[in-house]
Tab-separated table of C-alpha atoms in Angstrom:
chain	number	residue	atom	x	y	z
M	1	UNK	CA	0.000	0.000	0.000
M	2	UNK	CA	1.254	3.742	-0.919
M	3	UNK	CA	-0.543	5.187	1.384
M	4	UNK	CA	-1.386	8.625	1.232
M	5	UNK	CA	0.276	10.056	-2.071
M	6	UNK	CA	0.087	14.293	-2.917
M	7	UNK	CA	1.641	15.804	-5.976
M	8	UNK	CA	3.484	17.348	-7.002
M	9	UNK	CA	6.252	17.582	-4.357
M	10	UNK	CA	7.286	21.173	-5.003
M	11	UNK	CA	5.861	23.912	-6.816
M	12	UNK	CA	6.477	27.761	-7.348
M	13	UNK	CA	3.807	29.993	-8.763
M	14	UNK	CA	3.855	33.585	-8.955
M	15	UNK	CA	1.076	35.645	-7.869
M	16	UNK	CA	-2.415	35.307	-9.533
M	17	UNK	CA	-1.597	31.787	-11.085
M	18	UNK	CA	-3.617	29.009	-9.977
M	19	UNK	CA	-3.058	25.429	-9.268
M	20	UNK	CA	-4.201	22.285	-7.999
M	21	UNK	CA	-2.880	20.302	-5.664
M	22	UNK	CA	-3.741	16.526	-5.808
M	23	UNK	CA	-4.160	13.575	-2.753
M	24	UNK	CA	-5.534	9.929	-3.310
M	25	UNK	CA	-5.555	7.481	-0.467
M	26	UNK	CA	-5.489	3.876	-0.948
M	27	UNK	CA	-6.507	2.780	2.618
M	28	UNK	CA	-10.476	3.182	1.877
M	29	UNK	CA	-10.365	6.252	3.960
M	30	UNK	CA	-13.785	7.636	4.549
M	31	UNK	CA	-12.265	10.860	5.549
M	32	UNK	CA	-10.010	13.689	3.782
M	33	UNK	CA	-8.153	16.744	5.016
M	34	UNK	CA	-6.036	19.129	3.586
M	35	UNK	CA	-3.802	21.019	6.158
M	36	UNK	CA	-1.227	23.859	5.842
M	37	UNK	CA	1.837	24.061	7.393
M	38	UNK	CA	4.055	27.234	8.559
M	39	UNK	CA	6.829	27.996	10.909
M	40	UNK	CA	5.616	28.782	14.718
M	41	UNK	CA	2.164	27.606	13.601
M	42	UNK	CA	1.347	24.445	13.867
M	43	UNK	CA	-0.907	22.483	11.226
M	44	UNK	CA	-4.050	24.172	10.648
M	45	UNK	CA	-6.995	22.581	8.933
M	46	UNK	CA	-8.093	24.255	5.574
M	47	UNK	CA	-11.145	21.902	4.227
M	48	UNK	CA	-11.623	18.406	5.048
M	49	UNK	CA	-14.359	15.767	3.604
M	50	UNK	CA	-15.772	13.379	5.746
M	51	UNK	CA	-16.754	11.080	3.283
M	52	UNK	CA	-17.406	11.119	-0.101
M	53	UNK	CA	-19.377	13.954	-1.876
M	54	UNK	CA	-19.391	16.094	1.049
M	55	UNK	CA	-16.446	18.877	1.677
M	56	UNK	CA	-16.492	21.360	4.433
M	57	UNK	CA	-14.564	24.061	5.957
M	58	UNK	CA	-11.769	24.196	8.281
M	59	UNK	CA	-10.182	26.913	10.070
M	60	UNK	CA	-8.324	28.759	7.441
M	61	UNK	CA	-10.723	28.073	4.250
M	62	UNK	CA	-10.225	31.896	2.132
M	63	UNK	CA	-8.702	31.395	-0.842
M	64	UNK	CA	-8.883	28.198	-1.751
M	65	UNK	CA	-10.959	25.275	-3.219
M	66	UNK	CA	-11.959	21.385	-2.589
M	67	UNK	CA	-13.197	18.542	-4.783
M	68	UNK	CA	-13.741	15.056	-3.686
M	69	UNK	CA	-13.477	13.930	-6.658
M	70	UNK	CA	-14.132	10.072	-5.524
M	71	UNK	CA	-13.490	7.624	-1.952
M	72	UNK	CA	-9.654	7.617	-3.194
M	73	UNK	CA	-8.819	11.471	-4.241
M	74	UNK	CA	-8.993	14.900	-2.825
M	75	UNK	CA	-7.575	18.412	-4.796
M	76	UNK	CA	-7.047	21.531	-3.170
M	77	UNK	CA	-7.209	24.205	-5.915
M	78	UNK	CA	-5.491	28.032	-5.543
M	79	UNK	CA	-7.383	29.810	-7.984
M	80	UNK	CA	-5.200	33.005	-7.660
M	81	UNK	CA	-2.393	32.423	-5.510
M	82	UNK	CA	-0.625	35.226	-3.149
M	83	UNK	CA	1.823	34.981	-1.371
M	84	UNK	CA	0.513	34.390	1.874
M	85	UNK	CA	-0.421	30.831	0.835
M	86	UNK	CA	3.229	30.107	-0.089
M	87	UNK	CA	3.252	27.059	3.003
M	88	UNK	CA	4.004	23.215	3.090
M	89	UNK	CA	0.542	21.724	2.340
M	90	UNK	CA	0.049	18.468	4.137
M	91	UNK	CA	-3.267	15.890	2.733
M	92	UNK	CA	-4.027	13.240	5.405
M	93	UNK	CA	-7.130	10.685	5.548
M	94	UNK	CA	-8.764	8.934	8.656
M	95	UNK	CA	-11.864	6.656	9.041
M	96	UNK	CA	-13.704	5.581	12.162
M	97	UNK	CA	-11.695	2.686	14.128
M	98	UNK	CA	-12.465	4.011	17.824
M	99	UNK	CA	-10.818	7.305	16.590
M	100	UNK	CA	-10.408	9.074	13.719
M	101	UNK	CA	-6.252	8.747	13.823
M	102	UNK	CA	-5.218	10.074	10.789
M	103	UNK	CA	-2.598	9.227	8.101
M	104	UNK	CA	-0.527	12.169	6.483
M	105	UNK	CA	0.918	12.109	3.072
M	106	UNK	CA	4.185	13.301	2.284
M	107	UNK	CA	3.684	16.905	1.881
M	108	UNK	CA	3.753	19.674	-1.098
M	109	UNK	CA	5.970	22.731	-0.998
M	110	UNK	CA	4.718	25.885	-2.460
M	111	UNK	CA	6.079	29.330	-3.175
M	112	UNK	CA	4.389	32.156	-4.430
M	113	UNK	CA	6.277	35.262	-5.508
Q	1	UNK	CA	-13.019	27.662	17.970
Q	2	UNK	CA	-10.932	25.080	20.049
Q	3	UNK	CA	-6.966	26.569	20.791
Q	4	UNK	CA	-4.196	24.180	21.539
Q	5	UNK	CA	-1.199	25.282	23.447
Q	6	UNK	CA	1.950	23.130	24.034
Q	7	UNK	CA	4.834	24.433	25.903
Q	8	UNK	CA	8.214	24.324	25.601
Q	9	UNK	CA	8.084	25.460	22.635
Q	10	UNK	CA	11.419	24.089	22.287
Q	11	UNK	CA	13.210	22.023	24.467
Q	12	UNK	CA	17.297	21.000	24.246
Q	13	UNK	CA	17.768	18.458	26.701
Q	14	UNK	CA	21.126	15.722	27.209
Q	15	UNK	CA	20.903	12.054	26.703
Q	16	UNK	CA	19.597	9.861	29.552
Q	17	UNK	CA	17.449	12.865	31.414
Q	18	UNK	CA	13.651	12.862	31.607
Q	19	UNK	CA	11.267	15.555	30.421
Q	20	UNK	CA	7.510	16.597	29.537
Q	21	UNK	CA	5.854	18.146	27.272
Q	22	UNK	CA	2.576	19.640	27.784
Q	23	UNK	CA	-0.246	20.029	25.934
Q	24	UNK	CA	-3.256	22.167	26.933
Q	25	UNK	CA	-6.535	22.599	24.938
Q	26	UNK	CA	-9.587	25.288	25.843
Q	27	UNK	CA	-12.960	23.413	25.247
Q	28	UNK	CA	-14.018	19.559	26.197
Q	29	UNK	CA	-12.653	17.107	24.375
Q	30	UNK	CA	-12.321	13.082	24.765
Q	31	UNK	CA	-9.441	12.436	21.931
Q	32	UNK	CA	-6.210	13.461	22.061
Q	33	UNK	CA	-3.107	12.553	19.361
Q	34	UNK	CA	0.662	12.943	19.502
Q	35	UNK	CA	2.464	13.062	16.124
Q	36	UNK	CA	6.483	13.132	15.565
Q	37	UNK	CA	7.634	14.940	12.683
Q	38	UNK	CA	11.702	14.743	11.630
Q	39	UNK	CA	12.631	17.779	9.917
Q	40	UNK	CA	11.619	18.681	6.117
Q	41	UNK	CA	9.293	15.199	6.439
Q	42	UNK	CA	5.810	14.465	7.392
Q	43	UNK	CA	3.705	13.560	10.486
Q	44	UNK	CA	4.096	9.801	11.968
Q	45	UNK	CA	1.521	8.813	14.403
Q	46	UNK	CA	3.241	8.196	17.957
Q	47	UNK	CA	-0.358	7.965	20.522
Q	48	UNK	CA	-4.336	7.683	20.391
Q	49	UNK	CA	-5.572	8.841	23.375
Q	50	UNK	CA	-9.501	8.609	23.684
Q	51	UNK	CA	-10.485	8.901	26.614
Q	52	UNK	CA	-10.122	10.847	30.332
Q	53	UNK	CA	-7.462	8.522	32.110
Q	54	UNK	CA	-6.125	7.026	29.434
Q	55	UNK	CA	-2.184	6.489	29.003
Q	56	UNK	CA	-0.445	4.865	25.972
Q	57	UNK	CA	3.414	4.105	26.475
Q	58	UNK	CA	5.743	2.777	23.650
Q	59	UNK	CA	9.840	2.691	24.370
Q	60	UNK	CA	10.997	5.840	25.965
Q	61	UNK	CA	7.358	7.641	25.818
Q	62	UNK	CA	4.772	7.651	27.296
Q	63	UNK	CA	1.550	10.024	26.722
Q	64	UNK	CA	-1.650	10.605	29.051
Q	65	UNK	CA	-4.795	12.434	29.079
Q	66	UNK	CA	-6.990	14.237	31.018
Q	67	UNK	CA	-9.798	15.576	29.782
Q	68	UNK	CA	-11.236	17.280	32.754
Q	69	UNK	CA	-8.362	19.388	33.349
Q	70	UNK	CA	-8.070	19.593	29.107
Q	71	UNK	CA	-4.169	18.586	29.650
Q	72	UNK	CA	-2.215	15.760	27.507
Q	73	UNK	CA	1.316	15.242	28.648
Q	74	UNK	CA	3.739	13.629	26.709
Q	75	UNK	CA	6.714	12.069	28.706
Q	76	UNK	CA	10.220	11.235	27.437
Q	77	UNK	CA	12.544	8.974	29.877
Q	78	UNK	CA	16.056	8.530	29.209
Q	79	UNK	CA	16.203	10.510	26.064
Q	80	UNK	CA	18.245	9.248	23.406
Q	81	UNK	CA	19.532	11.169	20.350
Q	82	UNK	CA	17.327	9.265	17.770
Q	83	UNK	CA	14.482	11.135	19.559
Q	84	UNK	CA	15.317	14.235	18.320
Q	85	UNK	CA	12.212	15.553	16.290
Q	86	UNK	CA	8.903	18.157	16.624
Q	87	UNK	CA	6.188	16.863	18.560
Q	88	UNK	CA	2.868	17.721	18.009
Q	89	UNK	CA	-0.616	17.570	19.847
Q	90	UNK	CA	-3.977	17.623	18.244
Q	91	UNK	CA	-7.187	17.874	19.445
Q	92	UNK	CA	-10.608	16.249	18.314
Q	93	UNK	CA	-13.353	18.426	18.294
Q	94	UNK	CA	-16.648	17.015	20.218
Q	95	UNK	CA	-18.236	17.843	16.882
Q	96	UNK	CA	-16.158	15.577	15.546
Q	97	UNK	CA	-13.822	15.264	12.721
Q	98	UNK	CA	-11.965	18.398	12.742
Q	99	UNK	CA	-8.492	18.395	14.264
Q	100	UNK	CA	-6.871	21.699	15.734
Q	101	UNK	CA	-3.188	21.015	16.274
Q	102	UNK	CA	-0.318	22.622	18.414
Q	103	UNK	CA	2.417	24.944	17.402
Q	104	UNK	CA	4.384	21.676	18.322
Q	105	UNK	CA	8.008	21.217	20.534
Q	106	UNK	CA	11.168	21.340	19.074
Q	107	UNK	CA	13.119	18.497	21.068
Q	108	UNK	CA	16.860	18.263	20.521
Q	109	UNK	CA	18.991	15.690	22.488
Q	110	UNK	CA	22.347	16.527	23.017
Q	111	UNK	CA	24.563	13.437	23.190
C-alpha cells in the first residue's frame, strides 16, 4: 500500500496563477483533510471531507478550493495564488476505528512570488 | 473555535534525562493525538488517546490524558539522540472530525 500520495512535491507559482494540488488514499479512507503548514504555527486545517461527496470548511478556508473527486482522491485548488499561501501543504485521511487517527501524506511545498 | 497550546516550545535536553511536554486545549474534548515529525518530512503517528485517564506508552514515551483538566502530557525517559524531532498535539473536536493542532516542541537531544 502507498498510502497517502500528494503531488506534485514542489511547486512555485507567482502571484495570480492558480493550481491544484492533488491527494488519493489507498486505505479506503472515509475521511479527507487538507492542512497547511508554517513555521511557529502548527498544522491548521483548511477543508476536510468526511466522506465522499461532502467537503467542508476548516479553520483557514479563504482562498482556496476542494473537490472530492471520488473515496480515493482529494484536490485543493489556488485559484489566484498570493503569497501568503506560499506554506508546506500536508493531505491526510482517517476513518472511524475508535478514533479518527489520521494518516498524512508526504507533503507539497509551495512558493508564491 | 478550540486553541491548543503546548509548551516548551522548544526544548534542548542531554541524553539519559527525563522531560515533559505539555499540551493544553480550551474546550471539552475526549481524543487526544501525539504526532512526531523529523525535519523537512511528514507527520508519523506516535499515541491515540480517547479517553479521560487514558495512558499509551511505547519505548521511551509515554503520553496521558486528562480531559477534565483539558491537559495531555507527553513524557520522554532517558532521552536518546534518535528522539530528536517536533512533537505535536492535536485535538478532536466534540463535533467531531476536525483536528486543531499545536504549534508543536522542538526536542533536541544533546549526546
Amino acid at each position: 500500500n502507498a498510502g497517502v500520495t500528494q503531488t506534485p512535491k514542489f511547486q512555485v507559482l507567482k502571484t495570480g496563477q492558480s493550481m491544484t494540488l492533488q491527494c488519493a488514499q489507498d486505505m479506503n479512507h472515509n475521511s479527507m483533510y487538507w492542512y497547511r503548514q508554517d513555521p511557529g504555527m502548527g498544522l491548521r486545517l483548511i477543508y476536510y471531507s468526511a466522506s465522499e461527496g461532502t467537503t467542508d470548511k476548516g479553520e483557514v478556508p479563504n482562498g482556496y478550493n476542494v473537490s472530492r473527486l471520488n473515496k480515493r482522491e482529494f484536490s485543493l485548488r489556488l485559484e489566484s495564488a498570493a503569497p501568503s499561501q506560499t506554506s508546506v501543504y500536508f493531505c491526510a485521511s482517517s476513518t472511524w476505528d475508535l478514533s479518527y487517527e489520521q494518516y498524512f501524506g508526504p507533503g507539497t511545498r509551495l512558493t508564491v512570488t | 473555535e478550540l486553541k491548543v497550546e503546548q509548551n516548551p516550545l522548544f526544548l534542548s535536553m542531554q541524553e539519559g534525562k527525563n522531560y515533559t511536554i505539555y499540551c493544553n486545549y480550551s474546550t471539552t474534548s475526549d481524543r487526544l493525538y501525539w504526532y512526531r515529525q523529523d525535519p523537512g518530512k511528514s507527520l508519523e503517528s506516535l499515541f491515540v488517546l480517547l479517553s479521560n485517564g487514558a495512558v499509551k506508552q511505547e519505548g521511551r514515551l509515554m503520553a496521558s490524558l486528562d480531559t477534565k483538566a483539558r491537559l495531555s502530557t507527553l513524557h520522554i525517559t532517558a532521552a536518546v539522540h534518535d528522539l530528536s524531532a517536533t512533537y505535536f498535539c492535536a485535538v478532536e473536536s466534540n463535533t467531531g472530525n476536525q483536528f486543531y493542532f499545536g504549534t508543536g516542541t522542538s526536542l533536541t537531544v544533546i549526546p
